[in-house]
Short mmCIF file of C-alpha atoms in Angstrom, two decimals:
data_model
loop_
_atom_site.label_atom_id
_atom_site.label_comp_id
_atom_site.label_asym_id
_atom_site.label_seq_id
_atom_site.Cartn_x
_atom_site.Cartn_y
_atom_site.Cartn_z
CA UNK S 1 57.10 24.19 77.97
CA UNK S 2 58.04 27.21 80.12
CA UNK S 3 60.45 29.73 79.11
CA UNK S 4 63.77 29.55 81.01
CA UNK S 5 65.26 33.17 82.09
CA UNK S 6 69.08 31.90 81.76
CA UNK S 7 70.05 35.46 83.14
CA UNK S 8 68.34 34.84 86.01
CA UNK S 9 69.15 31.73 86.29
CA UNK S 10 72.96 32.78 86.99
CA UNK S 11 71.95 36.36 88.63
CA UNK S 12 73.61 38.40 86.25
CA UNK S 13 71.94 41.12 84.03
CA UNK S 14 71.08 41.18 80.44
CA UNK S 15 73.61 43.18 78.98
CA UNK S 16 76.61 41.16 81.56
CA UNK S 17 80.00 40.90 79.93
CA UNK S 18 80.98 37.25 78.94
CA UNK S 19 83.64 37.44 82.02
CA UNK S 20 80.83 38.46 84.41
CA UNK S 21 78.64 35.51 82.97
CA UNK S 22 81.58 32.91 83.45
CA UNK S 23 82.43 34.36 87.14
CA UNK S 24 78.91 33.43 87.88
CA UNK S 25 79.00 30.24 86.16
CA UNK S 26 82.06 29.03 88.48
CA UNK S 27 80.58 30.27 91.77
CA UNK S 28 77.45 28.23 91.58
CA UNK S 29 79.20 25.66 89.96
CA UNK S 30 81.19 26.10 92.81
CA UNK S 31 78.51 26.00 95.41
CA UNK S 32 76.08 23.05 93.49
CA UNK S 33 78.22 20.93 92.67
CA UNK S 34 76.85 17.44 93.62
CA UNK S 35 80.36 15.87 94.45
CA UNK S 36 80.78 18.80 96.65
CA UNK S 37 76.89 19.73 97.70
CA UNK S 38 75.16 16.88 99.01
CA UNK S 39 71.69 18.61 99.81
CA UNK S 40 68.53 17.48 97.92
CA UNK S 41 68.26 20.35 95.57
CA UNK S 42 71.68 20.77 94.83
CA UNK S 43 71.83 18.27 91.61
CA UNK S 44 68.95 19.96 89.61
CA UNK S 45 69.95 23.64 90.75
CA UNK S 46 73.92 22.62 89.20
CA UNK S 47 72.18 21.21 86.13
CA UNK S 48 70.30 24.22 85.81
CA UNK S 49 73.15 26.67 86.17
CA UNK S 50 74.90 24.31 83.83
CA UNK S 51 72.51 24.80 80.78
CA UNK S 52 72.18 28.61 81.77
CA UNK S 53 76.24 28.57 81.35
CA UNK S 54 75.64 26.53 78.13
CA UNK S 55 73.94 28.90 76.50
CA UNK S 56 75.17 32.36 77.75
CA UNK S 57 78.47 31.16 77.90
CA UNK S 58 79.04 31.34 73.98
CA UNK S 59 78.00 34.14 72.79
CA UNK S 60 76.54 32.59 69.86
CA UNK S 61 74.29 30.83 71.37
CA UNK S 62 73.77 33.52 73.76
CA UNK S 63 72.81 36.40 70.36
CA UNK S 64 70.20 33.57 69.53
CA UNK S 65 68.45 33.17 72.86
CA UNK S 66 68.52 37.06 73.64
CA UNK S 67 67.05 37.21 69.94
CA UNK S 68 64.31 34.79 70.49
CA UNK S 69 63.89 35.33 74.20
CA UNK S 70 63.53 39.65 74.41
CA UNK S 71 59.33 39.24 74.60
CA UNK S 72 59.57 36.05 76.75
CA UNK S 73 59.59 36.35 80.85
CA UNK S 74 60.69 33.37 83.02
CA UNK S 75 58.16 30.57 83.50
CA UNK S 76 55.93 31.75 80.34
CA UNK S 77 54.63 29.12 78.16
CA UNK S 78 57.18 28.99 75.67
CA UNK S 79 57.15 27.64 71.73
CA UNK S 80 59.93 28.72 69.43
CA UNK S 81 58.95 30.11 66.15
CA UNK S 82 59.56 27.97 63.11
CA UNK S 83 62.92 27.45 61.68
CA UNK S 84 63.79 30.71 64.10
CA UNK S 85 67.34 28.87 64.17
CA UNK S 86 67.96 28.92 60.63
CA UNK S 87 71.38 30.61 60.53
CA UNK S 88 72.78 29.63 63.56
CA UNK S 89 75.21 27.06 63.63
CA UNK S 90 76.02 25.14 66.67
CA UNK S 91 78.46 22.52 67.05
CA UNK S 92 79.41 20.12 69.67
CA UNK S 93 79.78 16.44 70.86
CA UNK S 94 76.36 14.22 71.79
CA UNK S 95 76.06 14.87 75.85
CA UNK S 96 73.24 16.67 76.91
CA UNK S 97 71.46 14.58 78.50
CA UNK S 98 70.75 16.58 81.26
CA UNK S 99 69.44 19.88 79.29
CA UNK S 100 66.02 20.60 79.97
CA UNK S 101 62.85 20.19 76.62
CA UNK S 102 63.32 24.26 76.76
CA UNK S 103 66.99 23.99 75.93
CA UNK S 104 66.37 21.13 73.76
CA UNK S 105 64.00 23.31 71.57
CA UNK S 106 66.16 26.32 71.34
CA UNK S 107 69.61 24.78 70.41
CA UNK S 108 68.80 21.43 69.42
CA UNK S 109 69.26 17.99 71.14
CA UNK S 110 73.64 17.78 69.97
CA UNK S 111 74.10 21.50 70.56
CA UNK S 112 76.39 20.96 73.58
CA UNK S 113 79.64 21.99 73.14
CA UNK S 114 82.38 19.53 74.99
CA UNK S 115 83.40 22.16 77.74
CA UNK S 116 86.62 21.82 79.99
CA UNK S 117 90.49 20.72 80.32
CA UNK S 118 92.55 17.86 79.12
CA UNK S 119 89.50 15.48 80.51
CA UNK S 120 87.25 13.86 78.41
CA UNK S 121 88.69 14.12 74.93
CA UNK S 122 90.83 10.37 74.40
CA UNK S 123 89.27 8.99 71.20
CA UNK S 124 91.36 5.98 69.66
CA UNK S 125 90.00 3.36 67.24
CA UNK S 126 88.76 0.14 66.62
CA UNK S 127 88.29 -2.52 69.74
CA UNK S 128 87.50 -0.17 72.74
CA UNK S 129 85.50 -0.89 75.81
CA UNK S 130 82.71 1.62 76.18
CA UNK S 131 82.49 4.20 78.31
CA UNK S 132 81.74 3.62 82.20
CA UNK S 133 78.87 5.17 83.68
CA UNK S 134 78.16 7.04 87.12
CA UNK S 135 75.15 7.70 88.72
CA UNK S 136 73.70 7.96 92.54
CA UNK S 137 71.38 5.64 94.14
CA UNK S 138 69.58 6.57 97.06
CA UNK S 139 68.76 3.45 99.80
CA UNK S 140 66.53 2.91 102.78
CA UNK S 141 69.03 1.19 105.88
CA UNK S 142 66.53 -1.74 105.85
CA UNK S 143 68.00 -1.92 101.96
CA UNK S 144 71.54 -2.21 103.52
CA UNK S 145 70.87 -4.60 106.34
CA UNK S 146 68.93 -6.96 104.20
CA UNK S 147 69.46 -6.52 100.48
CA UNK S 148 66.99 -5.38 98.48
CA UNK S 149 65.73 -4.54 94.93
CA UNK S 150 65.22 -1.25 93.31
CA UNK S 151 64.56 0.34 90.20
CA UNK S 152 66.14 3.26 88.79
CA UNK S 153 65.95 5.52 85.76
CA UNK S 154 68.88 6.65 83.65
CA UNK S 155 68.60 9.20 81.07
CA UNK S 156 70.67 8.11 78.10
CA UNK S 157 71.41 9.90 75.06
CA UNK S 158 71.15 7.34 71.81
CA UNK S 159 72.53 8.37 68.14
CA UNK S 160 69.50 7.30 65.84
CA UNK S 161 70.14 6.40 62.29
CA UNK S 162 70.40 9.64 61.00
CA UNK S 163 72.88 10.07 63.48
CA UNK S 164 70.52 12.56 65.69
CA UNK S 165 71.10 12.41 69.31
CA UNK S 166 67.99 11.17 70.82
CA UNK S 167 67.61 11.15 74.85
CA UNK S 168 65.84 7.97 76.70
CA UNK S 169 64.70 7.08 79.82
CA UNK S 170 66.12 3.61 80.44
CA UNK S 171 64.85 1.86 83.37
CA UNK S 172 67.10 -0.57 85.40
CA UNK S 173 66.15 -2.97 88.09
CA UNK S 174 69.19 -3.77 90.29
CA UNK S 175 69.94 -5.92 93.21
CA UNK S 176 71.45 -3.83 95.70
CA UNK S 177 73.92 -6.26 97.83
CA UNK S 178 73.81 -6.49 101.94
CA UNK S 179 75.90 -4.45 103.36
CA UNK S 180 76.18 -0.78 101.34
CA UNK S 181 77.84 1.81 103.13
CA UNK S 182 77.20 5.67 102.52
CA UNK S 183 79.03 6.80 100.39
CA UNK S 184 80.43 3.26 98.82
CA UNK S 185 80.43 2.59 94.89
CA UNK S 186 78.51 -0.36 93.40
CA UNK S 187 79.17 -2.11 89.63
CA UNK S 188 76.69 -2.90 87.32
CA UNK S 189 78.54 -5.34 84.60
CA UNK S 190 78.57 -4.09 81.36
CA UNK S 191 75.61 -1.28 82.10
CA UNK S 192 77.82 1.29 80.63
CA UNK S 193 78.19 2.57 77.28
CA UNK S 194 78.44 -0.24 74.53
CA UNK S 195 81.94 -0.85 73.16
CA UNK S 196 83.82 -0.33 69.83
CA UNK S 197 83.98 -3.28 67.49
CA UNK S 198 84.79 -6.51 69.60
CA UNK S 199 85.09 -4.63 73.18
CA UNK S 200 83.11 -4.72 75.72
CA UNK S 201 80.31 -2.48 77.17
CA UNK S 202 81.29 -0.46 79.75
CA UNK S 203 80.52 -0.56 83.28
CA UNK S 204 77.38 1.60 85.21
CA UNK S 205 78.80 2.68 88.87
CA UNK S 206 76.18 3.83 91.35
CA UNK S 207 77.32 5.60 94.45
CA UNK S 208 75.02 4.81 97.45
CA UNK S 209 73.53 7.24 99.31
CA UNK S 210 71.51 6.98 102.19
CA UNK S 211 67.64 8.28 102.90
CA UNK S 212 68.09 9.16 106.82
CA UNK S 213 66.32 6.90 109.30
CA UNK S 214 63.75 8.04 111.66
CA UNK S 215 65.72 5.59 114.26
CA UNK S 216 68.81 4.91 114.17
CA UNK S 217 72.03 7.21 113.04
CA UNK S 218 74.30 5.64 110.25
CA UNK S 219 78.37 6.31 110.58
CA UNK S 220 79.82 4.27 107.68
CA UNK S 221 78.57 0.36 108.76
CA UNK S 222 77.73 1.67 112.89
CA UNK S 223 74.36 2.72 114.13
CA UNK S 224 73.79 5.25 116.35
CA UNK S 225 70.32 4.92 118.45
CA UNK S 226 69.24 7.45 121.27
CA UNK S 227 68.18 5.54 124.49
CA UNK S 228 65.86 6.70 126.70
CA UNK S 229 66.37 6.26 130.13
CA UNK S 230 64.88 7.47 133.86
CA UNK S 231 67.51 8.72 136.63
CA UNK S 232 67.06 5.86 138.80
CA UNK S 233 68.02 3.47 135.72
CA UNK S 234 71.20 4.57 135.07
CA UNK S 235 71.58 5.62 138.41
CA UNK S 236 71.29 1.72 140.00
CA UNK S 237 71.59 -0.29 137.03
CA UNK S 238 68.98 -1.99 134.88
CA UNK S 239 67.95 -3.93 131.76
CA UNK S 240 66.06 -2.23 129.50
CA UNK S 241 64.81 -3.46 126.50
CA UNK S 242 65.43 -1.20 123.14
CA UNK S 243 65.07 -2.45 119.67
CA UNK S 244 68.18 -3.51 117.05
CA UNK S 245 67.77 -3.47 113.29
CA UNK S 246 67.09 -7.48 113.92
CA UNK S 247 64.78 -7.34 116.65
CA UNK S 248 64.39 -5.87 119.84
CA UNK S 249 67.01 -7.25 123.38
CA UNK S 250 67.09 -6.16 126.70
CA UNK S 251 70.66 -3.91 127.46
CA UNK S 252 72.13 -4.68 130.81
CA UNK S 253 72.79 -0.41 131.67
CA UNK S 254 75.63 -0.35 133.83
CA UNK S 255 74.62 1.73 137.81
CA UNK S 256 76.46 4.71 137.43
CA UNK S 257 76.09 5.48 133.72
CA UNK S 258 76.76 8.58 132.92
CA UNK S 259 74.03 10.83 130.24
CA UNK S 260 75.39 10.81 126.88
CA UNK S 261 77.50 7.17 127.93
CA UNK S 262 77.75 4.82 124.72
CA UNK S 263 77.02 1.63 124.86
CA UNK S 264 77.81 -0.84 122.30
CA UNK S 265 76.14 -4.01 121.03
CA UNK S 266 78.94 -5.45 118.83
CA UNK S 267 78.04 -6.87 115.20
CA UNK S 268 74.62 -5.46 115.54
CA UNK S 269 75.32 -2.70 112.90
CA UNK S 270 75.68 -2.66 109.15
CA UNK S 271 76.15 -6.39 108.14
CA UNK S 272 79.86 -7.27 106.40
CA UNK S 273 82.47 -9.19 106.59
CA UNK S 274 83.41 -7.80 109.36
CA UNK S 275 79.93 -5.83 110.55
CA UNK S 276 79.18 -2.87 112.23
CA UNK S 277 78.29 -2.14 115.75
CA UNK S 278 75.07 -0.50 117.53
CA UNK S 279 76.11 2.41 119.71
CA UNK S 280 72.69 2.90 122.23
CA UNK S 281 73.52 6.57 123.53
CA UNK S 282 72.02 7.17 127.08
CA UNK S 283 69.54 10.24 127.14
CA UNK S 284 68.34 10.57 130.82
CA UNK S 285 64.73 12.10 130.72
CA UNK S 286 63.27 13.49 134.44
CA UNK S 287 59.98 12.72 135.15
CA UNK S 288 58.16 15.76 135.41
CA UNK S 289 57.35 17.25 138.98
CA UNK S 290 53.68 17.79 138.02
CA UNK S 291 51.54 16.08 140.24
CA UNK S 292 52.12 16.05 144.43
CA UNK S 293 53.29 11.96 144.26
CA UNK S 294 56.19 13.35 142.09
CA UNK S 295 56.83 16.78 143.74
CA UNK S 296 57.72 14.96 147.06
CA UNK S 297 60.06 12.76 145.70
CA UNK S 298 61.40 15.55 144.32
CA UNK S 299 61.62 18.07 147.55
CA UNK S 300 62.90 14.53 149.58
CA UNK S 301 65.94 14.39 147.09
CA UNK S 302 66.53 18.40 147.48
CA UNK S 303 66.61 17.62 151.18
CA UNK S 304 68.34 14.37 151.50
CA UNK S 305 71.04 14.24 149.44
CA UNK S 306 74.27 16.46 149.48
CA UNK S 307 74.18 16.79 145.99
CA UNK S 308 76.33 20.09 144.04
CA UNK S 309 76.04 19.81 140.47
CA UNK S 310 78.33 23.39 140.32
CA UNK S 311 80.64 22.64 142.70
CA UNK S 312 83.34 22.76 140.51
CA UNK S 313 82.75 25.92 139.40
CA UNK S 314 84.13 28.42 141.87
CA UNK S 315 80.93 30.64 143.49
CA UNK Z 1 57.70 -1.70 87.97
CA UNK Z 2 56.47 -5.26 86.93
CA UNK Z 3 59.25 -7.88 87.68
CA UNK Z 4 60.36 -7.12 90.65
CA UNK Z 5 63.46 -9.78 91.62
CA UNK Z 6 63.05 -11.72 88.19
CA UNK Z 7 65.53 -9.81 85.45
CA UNK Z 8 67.48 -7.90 88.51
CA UNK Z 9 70.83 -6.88 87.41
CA UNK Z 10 72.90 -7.67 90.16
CA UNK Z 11 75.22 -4.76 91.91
CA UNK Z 12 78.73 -5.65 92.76
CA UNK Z 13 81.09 -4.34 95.46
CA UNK Z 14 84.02 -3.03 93.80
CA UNK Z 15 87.16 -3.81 95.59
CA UNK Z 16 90.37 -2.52 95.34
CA UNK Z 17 91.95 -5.34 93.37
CA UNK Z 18 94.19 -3.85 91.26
CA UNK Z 19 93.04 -5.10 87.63
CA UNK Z 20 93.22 -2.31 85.17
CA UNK Z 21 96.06 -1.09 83.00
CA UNK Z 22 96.49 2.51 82.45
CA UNK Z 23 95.04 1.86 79.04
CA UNK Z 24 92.01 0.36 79.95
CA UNK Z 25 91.52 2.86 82.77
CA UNK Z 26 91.83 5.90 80.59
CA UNK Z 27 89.88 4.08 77.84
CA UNK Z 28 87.41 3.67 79.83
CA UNK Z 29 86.94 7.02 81.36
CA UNK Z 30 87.99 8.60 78.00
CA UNK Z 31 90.48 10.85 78.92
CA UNK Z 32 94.31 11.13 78.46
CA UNK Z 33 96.73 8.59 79.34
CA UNK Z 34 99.07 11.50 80.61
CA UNK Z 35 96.21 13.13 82.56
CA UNK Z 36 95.76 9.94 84.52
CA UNK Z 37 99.86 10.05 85.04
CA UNK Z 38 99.15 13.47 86.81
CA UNK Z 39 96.56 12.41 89.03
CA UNK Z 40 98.52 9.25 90.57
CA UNK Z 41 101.70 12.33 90.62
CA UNK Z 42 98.98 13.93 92.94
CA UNK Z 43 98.21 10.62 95.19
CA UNK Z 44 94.22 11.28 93.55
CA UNK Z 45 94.06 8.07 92.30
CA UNK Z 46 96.44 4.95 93.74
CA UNK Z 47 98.11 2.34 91.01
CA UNK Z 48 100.01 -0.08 91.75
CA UNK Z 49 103.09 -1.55 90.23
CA UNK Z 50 106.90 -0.10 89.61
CA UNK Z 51 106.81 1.02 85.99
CA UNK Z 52 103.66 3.09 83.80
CA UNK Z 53 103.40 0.06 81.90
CA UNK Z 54 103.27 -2.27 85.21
CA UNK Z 55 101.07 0.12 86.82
CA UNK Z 56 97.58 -1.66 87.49
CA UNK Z 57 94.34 0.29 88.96
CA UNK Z 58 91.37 -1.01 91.04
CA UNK Z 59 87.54 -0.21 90.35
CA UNK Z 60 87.94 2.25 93.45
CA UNK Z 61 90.25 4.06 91.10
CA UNK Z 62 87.23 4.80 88.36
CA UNK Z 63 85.22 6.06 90.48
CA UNK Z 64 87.20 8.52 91.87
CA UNK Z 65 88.57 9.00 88.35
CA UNK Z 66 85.03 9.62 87.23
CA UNK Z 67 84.60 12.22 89.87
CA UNK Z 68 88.19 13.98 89.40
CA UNK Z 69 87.15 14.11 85.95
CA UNK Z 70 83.74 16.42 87.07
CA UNK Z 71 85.80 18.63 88.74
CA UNK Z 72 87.69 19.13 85.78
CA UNK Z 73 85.19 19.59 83.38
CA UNK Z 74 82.68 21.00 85.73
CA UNK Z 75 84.92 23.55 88.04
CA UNK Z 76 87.97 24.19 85.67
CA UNK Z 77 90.03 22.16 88.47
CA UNK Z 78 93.85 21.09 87.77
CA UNK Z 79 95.62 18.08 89.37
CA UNK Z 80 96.48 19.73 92.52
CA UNK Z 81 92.97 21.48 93.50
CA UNK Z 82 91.59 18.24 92.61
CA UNK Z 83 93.75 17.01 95.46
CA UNK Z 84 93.17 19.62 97.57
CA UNK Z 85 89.25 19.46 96.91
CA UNK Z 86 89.45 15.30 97.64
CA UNK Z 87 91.32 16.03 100.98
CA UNK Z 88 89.50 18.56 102.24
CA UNK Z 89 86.29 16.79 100.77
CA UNK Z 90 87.56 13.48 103.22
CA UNK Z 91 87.95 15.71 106.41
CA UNK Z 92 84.35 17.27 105.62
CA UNK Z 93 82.71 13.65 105.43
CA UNK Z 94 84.92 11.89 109.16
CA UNK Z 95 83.85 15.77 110.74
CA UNK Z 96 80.28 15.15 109.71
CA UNK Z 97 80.27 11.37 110.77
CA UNK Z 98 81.82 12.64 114.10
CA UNK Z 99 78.99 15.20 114.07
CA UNK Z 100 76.41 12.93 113.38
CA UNK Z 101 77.41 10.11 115.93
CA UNK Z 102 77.00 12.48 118.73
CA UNK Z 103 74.35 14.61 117.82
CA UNK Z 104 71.27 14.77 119.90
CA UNK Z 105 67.56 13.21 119.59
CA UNK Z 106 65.75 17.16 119.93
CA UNK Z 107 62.80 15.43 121.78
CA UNK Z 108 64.49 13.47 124.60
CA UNK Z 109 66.23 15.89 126.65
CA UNK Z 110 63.29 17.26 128.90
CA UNK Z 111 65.21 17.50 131.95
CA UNK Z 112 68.53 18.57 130.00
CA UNK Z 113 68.29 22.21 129.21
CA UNK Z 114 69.96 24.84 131.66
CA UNK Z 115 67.50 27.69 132.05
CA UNK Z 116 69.08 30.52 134.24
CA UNK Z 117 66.08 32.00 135.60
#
């Protein structure tokens, strides 16, 4: 296990005041926040600040890990010292399942405290349906246009029966329907927390979230695919065959088209009740004048036709 | 991964069928009754229904629940920068579709650079 340089970790210095620590905390919360940051990293570096804030945050917690961590340097092996803890008392409710081993080993696996507002803190009794999960998924467009299966690992945290808080990896093989859009929640029934008494479990929610194509551009259920074509194509007209997500057709390009001109092949998109639409954007490409057959074509057009691309503007 | 369809726990689509009760909804999501109240005060979350005890949420509404509930616990957010965060958070996702629909394939566009000389 490596040691874990918490001050670093929120770019403050050792001897920061609480109120510089939290400041810090709440800008990279800020900036990292998954529901707000949706790059790759941005998940694991909000977790990270998260357990940084969890333990420098209280200055408890924070006179035990400066106590244990003053001969430690960031990314050292790390092994806490026997029963170092004994005298420390931590308390809090059973939800980190996110803290790293390192954090695990310093504070204990139920040492997070329940942070924040008026959320998160409705306890009644008896029959009560347990909690609903939320997680992300991440999906391939061929998973959208045709279904598919996947498998995906939850980290849950389990009370044994000495009432420690144990976490799990819990693996989960779901059926991801036809049609997902970016951004769109799915249900798994009763893949939540288990209920209360007679209640029901609760429900696991998976937001979907799309791995970009090499291909094809997704807008909610449209795709977006760049079409190559030569001047004289769009120019006269022409059918030109380009590929959909269920097999390749030949587009009738209108003479005249424009670069950049949209056209769409309707219900060719995302599949739904009502389905998406394929968008084939025109990209002229020129023929390079490289060799003489070419360069006379070339000069011929320069001579022949009365052509001003900047007549419009004014010299 | 061994069974690959066989044991598959089916997804749903959630709709927006309104089916929960402000009970179940804040059961569920284990938070206060009265901090839900705020959030429809905000237009965060959408019930349905004339009275609180008629009011009756859709699915859509626990997810977004779920996430106003982050940026309370995560951010230190009240009801209204919630709002604020889930408006501006909508404009930022149609301005990058937009974005995204006309943005250009880098490798196509021989011929369509300008080069002054």
């Amino acid at each position: 296990m490596e040691f874990k340089d918490y001050y670093k970790i929120l770019g403050v210095e050792r001897d920061a005041t609480q109120d510089d620590i939290k400041k810090a905390y709440r800008q990279l919360a800020r900036k990292f926040h998954p529901d707000i940051n949706k790059d790759a990293g941005a998940e694991a570096k909000f977790k990270e600040v998260g357990e940084a804030y969890e333990a420098l945050g209280d200055p408890e917690k924070r006179a035990a890990y400066d106590q244990l961590g003053k001969d430690f340097k960031a990314g050292q092996e790390f092994k806490p010292p026997p029963n170092w803890d004994a005298g420390f008392e931590y308390s809090g409710g059973p939800d980190n399942a996110d803290f790293s081993d390192f954090f695990g080993s310093i504070f204990g696996a139920a040492a997070r405290g329940e942070r924040g507002g008026r959320a998160s803190r409705s306890r009644t009794t008896f029959n009560m349906r347990g909690e609903d999960h939320h997680a992300a998924i991440v999906v391939d467009l061929r998973d959208a246009l045709d279904g598919a299966t996947r498998t995906i690992t939850l980290r849950v945290p389990e009370m044994d029966d000495g009432g420690h808080v144990l976490v799990r990896d819990k693996n989960l093989t779901v059926q991801i329907p036809k049609g997902v859009v970016e951004g769109q929640s799915i249900r798994l029934k009763g893949q939540g927390s288990p209920g209360m008494g007679e209640a029901p479990a609760g429900d696991l929610y998976l937001e979907v979230r799309f791995k970009p194509d090499p291909l094809y551009r997704i807008v909610g259920k449209d795709l977006y695919l760049d079409l190559p074509v030569t001047p004289w194509e769009v120019a006269l007209g022409a059918s030109v065959k380009m590929p959909t997500p269920s097999g390749a057709i030949m587009l009738k390009v209108p003479a005249g088209s424009a670069n950049g001109r949209e056209l769409r092949i309707r219900g060719r998109g995302i599949p739904a009740k009502e389905p998406g639409d394929l968008y084939a954007v025109l990209k002229v490409v020129w023929p390079p004048a490289t060799d003489e057959k070419a360069r006379k074509i070339y000069e011929e057009m320069a001579k022949e036709l009365a052509f001003d691309p900047r007549a419009g503007l004014g010299v | 991964m061994t069974d690959e369809t066989a044991g598959a726990i089916p997804a749903e689509e959630i709709g927006d069928e309104p089916i929960y009760s402000l009970e179940e909804l804040s059961s569920s999501c284990h938070v206060e009754a009265a901090w839900v109240v705020e959030l429809v005060e905000q237009g965060i979350i959408e019930a349905r229904g004339a009275t609180i005890s008629e009011w009756r949420f859709s699915s859509l509404s626990v997810v977004r629940l779920a996430k106003a509930k982050r940026f309370d616990r995560d951010l230190g957010l009240n009801p209204p920068g919630i709002a604020l965060v889930f408006d501006l958070l909508g404009e930022i996702d149609r301005l990058k579709a937009r974005l995204n629909a006309q943005q250009r394939a880098p490798s196509s566009l021989a011929g369509d650079s300008s080069d002054p000389a």
